[in-house]
PDB file of C-alpha atoms and ligand atoms in Angstrom:
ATOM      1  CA  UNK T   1     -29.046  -9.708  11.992  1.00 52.00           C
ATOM      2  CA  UNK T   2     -30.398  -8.559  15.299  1.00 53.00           C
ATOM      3  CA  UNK T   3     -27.391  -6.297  16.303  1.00 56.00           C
ATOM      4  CA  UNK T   4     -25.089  -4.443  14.888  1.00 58.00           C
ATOM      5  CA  UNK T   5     -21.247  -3.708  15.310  1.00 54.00           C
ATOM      6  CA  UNK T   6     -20.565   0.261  15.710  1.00 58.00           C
ATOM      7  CA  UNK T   7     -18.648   0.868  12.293  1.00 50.00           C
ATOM      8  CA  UNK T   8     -15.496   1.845  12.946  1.00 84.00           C
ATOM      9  CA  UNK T   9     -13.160   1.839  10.194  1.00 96.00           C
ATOM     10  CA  UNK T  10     -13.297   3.976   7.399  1.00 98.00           C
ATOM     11  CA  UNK T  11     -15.141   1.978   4.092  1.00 98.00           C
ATOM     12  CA  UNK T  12     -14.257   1.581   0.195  1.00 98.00           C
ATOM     13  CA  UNK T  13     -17.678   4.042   0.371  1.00 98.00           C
ATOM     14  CA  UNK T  14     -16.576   6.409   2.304  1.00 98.00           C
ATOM     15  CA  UNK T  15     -13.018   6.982   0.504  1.00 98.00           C
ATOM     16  CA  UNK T  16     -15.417   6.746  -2.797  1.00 98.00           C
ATOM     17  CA  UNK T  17     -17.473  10.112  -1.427  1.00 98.00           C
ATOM     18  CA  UNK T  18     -14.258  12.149  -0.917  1.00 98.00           C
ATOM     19  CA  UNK T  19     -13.816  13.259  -4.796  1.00 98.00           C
ATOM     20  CA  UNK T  20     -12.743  16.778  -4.395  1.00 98.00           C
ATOM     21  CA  UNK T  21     -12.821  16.874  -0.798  1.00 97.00           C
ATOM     22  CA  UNK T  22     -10.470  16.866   2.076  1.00 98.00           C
ATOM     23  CA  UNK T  23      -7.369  15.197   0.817  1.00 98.00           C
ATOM     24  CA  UNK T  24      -6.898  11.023   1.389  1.00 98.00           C
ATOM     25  CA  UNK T  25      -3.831  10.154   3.424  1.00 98.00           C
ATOM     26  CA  UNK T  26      -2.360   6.851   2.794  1.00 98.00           C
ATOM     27  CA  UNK T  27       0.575   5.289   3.467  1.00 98.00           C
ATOM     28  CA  UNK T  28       1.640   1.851   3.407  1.00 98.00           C
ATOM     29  CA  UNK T  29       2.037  -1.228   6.564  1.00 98.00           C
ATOM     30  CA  UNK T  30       2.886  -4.243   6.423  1.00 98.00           C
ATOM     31  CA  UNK T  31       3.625  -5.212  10.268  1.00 97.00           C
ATOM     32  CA  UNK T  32       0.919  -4.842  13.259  1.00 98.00           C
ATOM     33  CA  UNK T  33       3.388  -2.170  15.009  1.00 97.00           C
ATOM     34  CA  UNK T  34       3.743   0.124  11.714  1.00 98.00           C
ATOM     35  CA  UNK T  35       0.453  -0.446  11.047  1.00 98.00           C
ATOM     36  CA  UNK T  36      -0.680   1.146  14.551  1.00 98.00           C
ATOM     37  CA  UNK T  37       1.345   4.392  14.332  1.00 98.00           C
ATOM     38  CA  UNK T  38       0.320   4.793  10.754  1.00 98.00           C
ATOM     39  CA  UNK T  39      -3.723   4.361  11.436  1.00 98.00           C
ATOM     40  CA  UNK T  40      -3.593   7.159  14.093  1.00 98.00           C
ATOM     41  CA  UNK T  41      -3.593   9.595  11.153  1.00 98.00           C
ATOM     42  CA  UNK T  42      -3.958   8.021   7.899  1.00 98.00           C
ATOM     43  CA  UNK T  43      -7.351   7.051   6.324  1.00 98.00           C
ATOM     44  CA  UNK T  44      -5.837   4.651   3.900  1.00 98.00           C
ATOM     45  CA  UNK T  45      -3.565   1.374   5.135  1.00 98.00           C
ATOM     46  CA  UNK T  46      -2.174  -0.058   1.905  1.00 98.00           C
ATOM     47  CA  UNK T  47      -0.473  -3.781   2.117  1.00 98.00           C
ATOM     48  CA  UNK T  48       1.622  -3.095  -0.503  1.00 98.00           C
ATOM     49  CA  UNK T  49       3.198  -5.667  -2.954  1.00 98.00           C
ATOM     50  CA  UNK T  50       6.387  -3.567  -2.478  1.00 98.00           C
ATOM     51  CA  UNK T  51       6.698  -5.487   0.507  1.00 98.00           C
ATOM     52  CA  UNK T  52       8.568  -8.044  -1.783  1.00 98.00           C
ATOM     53  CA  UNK T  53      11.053  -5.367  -1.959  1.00 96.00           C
ATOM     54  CA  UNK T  54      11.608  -3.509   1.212  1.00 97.00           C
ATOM     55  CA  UNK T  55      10.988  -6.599   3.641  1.00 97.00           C
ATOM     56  CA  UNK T  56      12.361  -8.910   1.027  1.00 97.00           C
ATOM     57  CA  UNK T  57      15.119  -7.100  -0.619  1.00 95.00           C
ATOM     58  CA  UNK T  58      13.799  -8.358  -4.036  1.00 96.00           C
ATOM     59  CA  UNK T  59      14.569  -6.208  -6.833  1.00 94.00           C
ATOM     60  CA  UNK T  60      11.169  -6.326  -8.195  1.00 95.00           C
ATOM     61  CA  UNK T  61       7.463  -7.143  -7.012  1.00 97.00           C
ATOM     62  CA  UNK T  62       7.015  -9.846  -9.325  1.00 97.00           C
ATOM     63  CA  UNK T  63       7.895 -12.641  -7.240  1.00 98.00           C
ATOM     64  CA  UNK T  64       5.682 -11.795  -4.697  1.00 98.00           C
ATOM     65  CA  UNK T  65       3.076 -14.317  -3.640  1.00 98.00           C
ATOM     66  CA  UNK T  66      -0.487 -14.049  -2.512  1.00 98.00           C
ATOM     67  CA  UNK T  67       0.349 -16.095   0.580  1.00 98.00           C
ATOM     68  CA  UNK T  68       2.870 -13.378   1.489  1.00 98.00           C
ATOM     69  CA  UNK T  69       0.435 -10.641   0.910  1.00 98.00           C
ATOM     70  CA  UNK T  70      -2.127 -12.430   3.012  1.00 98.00           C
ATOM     71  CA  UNK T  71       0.096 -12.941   5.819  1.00 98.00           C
ATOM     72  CA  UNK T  72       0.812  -9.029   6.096  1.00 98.00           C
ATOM     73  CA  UNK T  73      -2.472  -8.027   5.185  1.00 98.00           C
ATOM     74  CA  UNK T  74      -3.197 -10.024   8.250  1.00 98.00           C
ATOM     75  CA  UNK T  75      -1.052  -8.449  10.276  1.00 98.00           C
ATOM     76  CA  UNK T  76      -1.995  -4.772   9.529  1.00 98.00           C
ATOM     77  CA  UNK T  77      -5.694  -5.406  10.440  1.00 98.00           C
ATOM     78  CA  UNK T  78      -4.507  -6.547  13.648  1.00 98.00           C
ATOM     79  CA  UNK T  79      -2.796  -3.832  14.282  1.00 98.00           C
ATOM     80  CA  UNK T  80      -5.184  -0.849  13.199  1.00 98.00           C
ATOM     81  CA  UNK T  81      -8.956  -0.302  13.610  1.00 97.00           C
ATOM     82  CA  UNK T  82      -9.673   3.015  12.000  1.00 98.00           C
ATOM     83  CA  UNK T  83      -8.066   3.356   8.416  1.00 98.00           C
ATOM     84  CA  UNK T  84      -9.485   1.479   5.235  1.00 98.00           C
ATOM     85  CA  UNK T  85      -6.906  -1.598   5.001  1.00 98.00           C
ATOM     86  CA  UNK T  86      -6.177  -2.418   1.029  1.00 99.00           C
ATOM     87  CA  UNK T  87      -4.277  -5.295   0.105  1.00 98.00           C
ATOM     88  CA  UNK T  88      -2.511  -5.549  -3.241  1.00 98.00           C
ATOM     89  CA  UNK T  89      -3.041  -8.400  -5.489  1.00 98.00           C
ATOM     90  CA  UNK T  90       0.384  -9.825  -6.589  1.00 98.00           C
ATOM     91  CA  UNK T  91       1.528 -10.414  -9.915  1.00 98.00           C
ATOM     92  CA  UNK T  92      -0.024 -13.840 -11.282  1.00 98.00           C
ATOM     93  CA  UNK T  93      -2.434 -13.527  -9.195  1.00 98.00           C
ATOM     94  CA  UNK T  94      -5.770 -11.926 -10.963  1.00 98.00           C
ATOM     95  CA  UNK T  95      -4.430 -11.381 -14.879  1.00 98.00           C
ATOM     96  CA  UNK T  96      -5.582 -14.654 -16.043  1.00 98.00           C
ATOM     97  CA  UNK T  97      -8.938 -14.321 -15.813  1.00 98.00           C
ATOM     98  CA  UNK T  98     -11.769 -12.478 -14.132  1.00 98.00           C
ATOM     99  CA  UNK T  99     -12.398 -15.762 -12.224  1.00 98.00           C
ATOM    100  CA  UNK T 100      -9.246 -16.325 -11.163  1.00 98.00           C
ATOM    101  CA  UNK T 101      -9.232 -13.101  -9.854  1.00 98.00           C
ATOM    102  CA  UNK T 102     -12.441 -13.365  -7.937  1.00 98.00           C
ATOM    103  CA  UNK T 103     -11.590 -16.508  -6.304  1.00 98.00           C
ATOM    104  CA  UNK T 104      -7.970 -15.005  -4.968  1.00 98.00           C
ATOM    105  CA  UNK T 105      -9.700 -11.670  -4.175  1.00 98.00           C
ATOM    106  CA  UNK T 106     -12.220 -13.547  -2.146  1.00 98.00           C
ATOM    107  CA  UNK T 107      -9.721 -15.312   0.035  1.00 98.00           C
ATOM    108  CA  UNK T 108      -7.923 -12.040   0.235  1.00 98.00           C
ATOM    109  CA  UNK T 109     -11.005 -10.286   1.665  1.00 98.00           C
ATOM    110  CA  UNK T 110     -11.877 -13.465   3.809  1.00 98.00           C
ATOM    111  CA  UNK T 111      -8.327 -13.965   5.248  1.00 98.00           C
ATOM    112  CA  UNK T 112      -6.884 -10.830   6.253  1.00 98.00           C
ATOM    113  CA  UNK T 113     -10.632  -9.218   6.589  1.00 98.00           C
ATOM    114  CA  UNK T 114      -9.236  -5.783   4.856  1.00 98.00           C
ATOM    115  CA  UNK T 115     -12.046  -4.259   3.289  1.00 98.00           C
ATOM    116  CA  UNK T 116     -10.741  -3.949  -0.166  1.00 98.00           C
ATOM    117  CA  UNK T 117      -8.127  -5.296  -2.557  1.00 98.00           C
ATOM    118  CA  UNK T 118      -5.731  -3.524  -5.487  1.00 98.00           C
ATOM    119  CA  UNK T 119      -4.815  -4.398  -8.416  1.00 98.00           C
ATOM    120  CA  UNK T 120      -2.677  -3.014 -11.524  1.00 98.00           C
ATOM    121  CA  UNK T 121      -3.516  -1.884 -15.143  1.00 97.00           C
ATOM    122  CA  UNK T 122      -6.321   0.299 -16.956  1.00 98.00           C
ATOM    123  CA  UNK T 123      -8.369  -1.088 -19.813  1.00 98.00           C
ATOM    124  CA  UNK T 124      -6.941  -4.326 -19.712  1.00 97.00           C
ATOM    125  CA  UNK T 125      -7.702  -4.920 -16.290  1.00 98.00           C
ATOM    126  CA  UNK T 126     -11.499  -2.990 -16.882  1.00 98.00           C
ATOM    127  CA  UNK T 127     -13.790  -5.855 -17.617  1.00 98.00           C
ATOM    128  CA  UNK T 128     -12.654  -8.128 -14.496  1.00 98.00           C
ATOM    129  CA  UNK T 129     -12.621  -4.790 -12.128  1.00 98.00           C
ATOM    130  CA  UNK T 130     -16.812  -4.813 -13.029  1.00 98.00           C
ATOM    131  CA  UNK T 131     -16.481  -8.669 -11.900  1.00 98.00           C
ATOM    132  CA  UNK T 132     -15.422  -7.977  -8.920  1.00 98.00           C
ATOM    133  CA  UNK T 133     -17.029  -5.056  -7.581  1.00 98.00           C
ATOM    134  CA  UNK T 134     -19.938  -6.223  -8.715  1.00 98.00           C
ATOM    135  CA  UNK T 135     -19.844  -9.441  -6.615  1.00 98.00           C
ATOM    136  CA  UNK T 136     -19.340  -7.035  -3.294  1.00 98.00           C
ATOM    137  CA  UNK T 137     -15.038  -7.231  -3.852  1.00 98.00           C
ATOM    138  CA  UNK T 138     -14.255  -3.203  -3.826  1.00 98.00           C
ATOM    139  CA  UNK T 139     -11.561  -2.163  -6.003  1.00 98.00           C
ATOM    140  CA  UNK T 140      -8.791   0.367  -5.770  1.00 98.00           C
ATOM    141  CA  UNK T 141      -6.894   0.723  -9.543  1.00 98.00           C
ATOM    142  CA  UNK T 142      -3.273   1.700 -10.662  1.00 98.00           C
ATOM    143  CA  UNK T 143      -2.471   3.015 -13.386  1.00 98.00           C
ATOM    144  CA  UNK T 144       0.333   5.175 -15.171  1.00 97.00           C
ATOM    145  CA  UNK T 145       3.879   3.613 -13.869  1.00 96.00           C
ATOM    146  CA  UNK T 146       2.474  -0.071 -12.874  1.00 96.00           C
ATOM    147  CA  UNK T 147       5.781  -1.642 -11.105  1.00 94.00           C
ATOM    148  CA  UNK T 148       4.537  -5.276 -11.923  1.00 95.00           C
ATOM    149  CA  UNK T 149       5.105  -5.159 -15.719  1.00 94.00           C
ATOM    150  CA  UNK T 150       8.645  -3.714 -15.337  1.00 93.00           C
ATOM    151  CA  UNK T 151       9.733  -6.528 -17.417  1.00 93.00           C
ATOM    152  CA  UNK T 152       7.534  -5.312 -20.377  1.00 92.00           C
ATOM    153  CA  UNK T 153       8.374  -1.627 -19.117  1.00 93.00           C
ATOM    154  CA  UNK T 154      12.211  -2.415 -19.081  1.00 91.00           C
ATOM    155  CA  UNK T 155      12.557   0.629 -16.535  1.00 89.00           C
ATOM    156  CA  UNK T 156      10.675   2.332 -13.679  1.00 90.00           C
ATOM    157  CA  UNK T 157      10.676   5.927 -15.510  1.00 92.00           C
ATOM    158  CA  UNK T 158       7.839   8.336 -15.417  1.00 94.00           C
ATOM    159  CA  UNK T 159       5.010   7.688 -17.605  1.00 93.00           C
ATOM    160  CA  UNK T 160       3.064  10.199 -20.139  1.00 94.00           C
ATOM    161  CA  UNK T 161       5.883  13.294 -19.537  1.00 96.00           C
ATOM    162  CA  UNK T 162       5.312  13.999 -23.724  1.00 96.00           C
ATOM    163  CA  UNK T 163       1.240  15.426 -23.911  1.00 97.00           C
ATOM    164  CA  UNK T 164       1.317  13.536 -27.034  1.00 97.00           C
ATOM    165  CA  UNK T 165       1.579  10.201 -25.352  1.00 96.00           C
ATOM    166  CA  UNK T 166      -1.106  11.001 -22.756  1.00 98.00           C
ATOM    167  CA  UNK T 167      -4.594   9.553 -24.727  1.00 98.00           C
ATOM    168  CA  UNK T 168      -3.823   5.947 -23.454  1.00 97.00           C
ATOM    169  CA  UNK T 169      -2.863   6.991 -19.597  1.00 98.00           C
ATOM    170  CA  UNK T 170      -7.116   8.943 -19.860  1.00 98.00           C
ATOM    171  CA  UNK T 171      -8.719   6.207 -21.002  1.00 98.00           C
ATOM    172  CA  UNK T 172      -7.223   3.450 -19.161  1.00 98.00           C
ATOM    173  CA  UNK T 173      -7.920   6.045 -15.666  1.00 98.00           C
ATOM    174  CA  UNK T 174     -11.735   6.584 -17.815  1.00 98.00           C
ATOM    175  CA  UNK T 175     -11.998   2.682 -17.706  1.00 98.00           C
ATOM    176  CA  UNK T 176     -11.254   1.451 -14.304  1.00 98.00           C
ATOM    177  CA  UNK T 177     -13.382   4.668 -13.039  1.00 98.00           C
ATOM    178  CA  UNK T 178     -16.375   3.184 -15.205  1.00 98.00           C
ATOM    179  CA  UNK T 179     -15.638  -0.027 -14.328  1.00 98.00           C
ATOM    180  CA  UNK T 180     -16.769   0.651 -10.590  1.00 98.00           C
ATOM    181  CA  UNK T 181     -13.466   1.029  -8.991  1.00 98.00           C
ATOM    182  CA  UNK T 182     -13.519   3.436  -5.628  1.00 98.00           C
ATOM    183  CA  UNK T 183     -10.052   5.003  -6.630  1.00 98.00           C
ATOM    184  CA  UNK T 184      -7.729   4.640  -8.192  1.00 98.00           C
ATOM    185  CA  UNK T 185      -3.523   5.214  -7.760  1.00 98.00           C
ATOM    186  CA  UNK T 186      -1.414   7.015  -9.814  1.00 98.00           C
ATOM    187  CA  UNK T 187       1.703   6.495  -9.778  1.00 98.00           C
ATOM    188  CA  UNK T 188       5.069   8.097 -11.438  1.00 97.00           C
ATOM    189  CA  UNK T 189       3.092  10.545 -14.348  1.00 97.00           C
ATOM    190  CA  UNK T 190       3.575  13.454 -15.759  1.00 97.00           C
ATOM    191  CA  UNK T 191       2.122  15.973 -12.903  1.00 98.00           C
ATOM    192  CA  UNK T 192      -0.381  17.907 -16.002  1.00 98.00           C
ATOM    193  CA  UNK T 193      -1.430  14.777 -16.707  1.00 98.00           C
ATOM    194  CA  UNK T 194      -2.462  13.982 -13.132  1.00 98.00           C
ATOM    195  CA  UNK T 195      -3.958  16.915 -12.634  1.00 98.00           C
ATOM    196  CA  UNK T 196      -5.848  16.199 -15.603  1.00 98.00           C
ATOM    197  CA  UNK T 197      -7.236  12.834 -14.492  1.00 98.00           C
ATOM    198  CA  UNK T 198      -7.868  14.045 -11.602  1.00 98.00           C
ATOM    199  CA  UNK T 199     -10.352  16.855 -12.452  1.00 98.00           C
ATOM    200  CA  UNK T 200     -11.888  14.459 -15.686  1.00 98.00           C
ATOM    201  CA  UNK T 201     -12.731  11.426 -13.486  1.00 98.00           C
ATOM    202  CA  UNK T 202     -15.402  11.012 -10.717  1.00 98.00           C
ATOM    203  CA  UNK T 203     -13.236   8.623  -8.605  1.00 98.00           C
ATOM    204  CA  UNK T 204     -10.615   9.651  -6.398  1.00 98.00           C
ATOM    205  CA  UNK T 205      -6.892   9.854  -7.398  1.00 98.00           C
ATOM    206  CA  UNK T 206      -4.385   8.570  -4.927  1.00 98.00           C
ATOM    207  CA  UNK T 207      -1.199  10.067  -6.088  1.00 98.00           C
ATOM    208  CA  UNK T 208       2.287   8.682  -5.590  1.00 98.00           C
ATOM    209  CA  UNK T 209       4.786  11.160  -7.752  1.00 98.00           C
ATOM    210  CA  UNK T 210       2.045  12.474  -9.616  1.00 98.00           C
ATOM    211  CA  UNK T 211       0.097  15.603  -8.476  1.00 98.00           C
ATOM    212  CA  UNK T 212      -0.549  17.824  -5.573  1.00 98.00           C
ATOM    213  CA  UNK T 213      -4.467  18.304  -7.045  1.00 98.00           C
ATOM    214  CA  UNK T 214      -4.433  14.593  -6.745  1.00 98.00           C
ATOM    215  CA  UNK T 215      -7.784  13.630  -4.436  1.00 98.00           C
ATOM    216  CA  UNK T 216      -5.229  11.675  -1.416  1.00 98.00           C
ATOM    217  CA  UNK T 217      -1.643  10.913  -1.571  1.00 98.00           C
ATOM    218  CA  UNK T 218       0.123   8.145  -0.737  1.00 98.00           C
ATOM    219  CA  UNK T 219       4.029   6.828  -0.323  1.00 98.00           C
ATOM    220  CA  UNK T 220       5.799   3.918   0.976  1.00 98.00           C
ATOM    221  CA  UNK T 221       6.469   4.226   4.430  1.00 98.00           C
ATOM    222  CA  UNK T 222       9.676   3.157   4.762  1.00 98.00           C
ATOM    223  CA  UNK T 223      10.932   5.434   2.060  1.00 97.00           C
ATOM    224  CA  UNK T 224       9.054   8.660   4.047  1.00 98.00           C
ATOM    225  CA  UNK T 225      11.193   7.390   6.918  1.00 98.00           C
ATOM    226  CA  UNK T 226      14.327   7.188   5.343  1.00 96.00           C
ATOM    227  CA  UNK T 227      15.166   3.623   5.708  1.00 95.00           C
ATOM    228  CA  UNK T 228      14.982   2.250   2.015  1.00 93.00           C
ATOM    229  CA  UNK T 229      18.715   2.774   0.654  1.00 89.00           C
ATOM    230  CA  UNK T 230      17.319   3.131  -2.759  1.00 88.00           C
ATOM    231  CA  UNK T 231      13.978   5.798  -3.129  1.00 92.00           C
ATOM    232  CA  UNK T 232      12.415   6.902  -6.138  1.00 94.00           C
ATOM    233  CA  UNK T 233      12.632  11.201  -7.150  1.00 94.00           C
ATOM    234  CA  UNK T 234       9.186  11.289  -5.934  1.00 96.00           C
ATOM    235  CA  UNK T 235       9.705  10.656  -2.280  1.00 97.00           C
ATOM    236  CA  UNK T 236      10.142  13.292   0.260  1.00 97.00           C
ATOM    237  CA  UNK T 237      12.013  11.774   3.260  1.00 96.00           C
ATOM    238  CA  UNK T 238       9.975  12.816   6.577  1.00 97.00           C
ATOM    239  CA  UNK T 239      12.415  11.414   8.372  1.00 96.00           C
ATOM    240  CA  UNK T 240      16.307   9.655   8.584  1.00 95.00           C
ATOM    241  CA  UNK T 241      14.945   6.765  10.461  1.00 96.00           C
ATOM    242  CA  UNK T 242      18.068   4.801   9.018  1.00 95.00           C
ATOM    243  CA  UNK T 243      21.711   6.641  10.886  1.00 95.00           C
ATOM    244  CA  UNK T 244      19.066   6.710  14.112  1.00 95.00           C
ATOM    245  CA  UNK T 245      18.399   2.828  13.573  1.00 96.00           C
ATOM    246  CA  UNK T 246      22.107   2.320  12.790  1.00 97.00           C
ATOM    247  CA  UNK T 247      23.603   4.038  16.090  1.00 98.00           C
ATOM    248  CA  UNK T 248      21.063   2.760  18.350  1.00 98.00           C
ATOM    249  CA  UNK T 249      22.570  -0.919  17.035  1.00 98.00           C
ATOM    250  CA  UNK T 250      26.184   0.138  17.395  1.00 98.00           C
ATOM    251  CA  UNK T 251      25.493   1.164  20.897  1.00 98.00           C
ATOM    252  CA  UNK T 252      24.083  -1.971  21.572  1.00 98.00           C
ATOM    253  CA  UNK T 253      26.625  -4.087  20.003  1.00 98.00           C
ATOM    254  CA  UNK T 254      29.317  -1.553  22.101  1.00 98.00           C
ATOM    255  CA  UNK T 255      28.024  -2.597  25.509  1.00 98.00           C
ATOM    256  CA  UNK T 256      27.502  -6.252  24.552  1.00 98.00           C
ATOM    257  CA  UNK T 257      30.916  -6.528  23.741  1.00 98.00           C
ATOM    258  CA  UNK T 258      31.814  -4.218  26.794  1.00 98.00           C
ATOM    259  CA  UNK T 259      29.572  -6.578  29.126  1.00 98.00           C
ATOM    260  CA  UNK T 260      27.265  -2.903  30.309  1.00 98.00           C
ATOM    261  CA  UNK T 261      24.250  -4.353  29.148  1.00 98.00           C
ATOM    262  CA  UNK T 262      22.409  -6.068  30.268  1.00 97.00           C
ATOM    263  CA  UNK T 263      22.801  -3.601  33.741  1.00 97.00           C
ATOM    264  CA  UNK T 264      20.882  -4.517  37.296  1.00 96.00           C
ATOM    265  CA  UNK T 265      17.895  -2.618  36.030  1.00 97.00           C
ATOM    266  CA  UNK T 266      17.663  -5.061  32.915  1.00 97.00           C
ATOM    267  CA  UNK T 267      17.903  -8.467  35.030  1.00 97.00           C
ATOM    268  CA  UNK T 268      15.623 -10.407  37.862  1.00 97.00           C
ATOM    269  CA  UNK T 269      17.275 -10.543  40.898  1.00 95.00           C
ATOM    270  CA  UNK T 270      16.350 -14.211  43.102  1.00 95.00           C
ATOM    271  CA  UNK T 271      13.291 -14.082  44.518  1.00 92.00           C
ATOM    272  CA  UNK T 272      12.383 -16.712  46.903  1.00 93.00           C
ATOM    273  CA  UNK T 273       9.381 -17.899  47.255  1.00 91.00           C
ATOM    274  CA  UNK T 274       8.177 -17.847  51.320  1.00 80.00           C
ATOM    275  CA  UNK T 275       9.550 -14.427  51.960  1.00 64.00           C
TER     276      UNK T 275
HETATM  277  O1  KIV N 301       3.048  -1.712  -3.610  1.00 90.25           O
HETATM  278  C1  KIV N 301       2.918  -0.537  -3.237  1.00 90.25           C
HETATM  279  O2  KIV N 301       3.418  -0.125  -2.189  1.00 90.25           O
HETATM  280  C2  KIV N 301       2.142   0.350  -4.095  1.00 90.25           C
HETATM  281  C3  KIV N 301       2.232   1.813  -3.823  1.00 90.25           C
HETATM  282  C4  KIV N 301       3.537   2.299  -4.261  1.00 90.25           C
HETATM  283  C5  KIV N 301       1.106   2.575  -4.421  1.00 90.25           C
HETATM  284  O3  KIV N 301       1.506  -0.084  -5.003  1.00 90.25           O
END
C-alpha cells in the first residue's frame, strides 16, 4: 500500500491499552443522527441488539436478526467518524459453531465496516472468541446478566449478589480475557463482584449496573434520555427526553388541526421564472 488513510477512529487496540486508565465512555446508536451527537464525546458506539427492543418494541432480543443489526450498524458508521463502532451479534447467530460465527462476524465487519463485533457468554463462548480474534475479527465479551438467554434465565435479575455464587461469573470474565477478547461488558452484577473482575483481569470492563471501578461504562441511550417507558434500576436518566418529545407533538397536532402551521415562513411563495 503506497498511502495511507490518517487513522481516525479510535481501534479495538486502543480501547484494549486503557486497563486502568482514563475511564471508556460508551453508549449505544443505532441511527446516523444519534450516532453523531453520541461520537462527539463517547469513545465507544455500541449497535446494540437491544435495538430489537427499543426500535422494535419486542419484549426480548432474541428475535433479532443479523440483517437488522447490519442495517443499523450501517447506519451508525455513517453517521460517526471518531468512536470505536461495535456491533452485537444476535442470538442464533454465532452459538452454533466457531465457523458459523466467523462467517457472520465477517460479513458483519465487511458490511457495516465497524471495527469490531460483540457477542454474549463466558466459557462457553471462550474457544470460538480465540477463532475469531485470531483471524483479525476483534472481540468485545458479556458476561454476568446476558439478556439473550432470558429464556434459560427466566428473569432479567442481577447476577452473583450471594459471594458464594460468584466462582462461575471469574472464570467465565478469566476465559473470554484469555481468549483474546479487547473487553469485555458487564452487565447487571453484584457491584463487589465487578469490582473484583475488574482489578483480577487485564482487559477492560465496560460496566452497565455493575461498578463505578469498572474500566468504561456504558448504558442504552435511550434509557439515559428518558424515552424507554420501561428502564432497568441501573439506569440514571440524564435526561426526560420523553414529556419534551410528547408536547412538542401535541403542539404540532394543535396547529394542524387549528390550520397555524404550516405559517408564510414554512411555505414557497410563486416564483416566476423571467423576473
Ligand atoms: O444490546 C445492548 O444494548 C447491550 C448493552 C446493554 C451492553 O448489550
Amino acid at each position: 500500500m503506497s498511502v495511507q488513510a490518517e487513522q481516525k477512529r479510535l481501534t479495538a487496540p486502543d480501547i484494549r491499552a486503557r486497563k486502568g486508565g482514563e475511564p471508556i465512555v460508551s453508549l449505544t446508536s443505532y441511527h446516523a443522527h444519534t450516532a453523531r451527537l453520541v461520537d462527539k464525546y463517547c469513545d465507544v458506539i455500541l449497535v446494540g441488539d437491544s435495538l430489537g427492543m427499543v426500535m422494535h418494541g419486542f419484549e426480548t432480543t432474541v428475535p433479532v436478526t443479523l440483517d437488522m443489526m447490519i442495517l443499523q450498524g450501517h447506519a451508525v458508521m455513517r453517521g460517526s467518524n471518531h468512536a470505536l463502532v461495535v456491533v452485537d451479534m444476535p442470538f442464533g447467530s454465532y452459538e452454533a459453531s466457531k465457523e458459523q460465527a466467523f462467517m457472520n462476524a465477517a460479513r458483519v465487519l465487511k458490511e457495516t465496516g465497524c471495527g469490531a463485533i460483540k457477542l454474549e457468554g463466558g466459557k462457553r463462548m471462550a474457544e470460538t472468541i480465540a477463532f475469531l480474534t485470531e483471524r483479525g475479527i476483534p472481540v468485545m465479551a458479556h458476561v454476568g446478566l446476558t439478556p439473550q438467554a432470558i429464556n434459560a434465565l427466566g428473569s432479567f435479575r442481577a447476577q452473583g449478589r450471594d459471594p458464594a455464587d460468584w466462582g462461575p461469573f471469574e472464570d467465565d470474565a478469566r476465559a473470554v480475557s484469555d481468549a483474546g477478547a479487547f473487553s469485555v461488558v458487564l452487565e447487571a452484577m453484584a457491584e463487589p463482584l465487578a469490582a473484583r473482575i475488574t482489578k483480577k483481569i487485564p482487559i477492560p470492563t465496560i460496566g452497565i449496573g455493575a461498578s463505578p471501578v469498572c474500566d468504561g461504562q456504558i448504558l442504552v441511550l435511550e434509557d439515559m434520555l428518558g424515552l424507554s417507558p420501561r428502564a432497568p434500576k441501573f439506569v440514571k436518566r440524564f435526561g426526560e427526553l420523553g414529556p419534551s418529545i410528547e408536547r412538542a407533538i401535541a403542539a404540532y397536532a394543535g396547529e394542524v388541526r387549528a390550520r397555524t402551521f404550516p405559517g408564510p415562513d414554512h411555505v414557497y411563495a410563486a416564483k416566476p421564472k423571467n423576473t
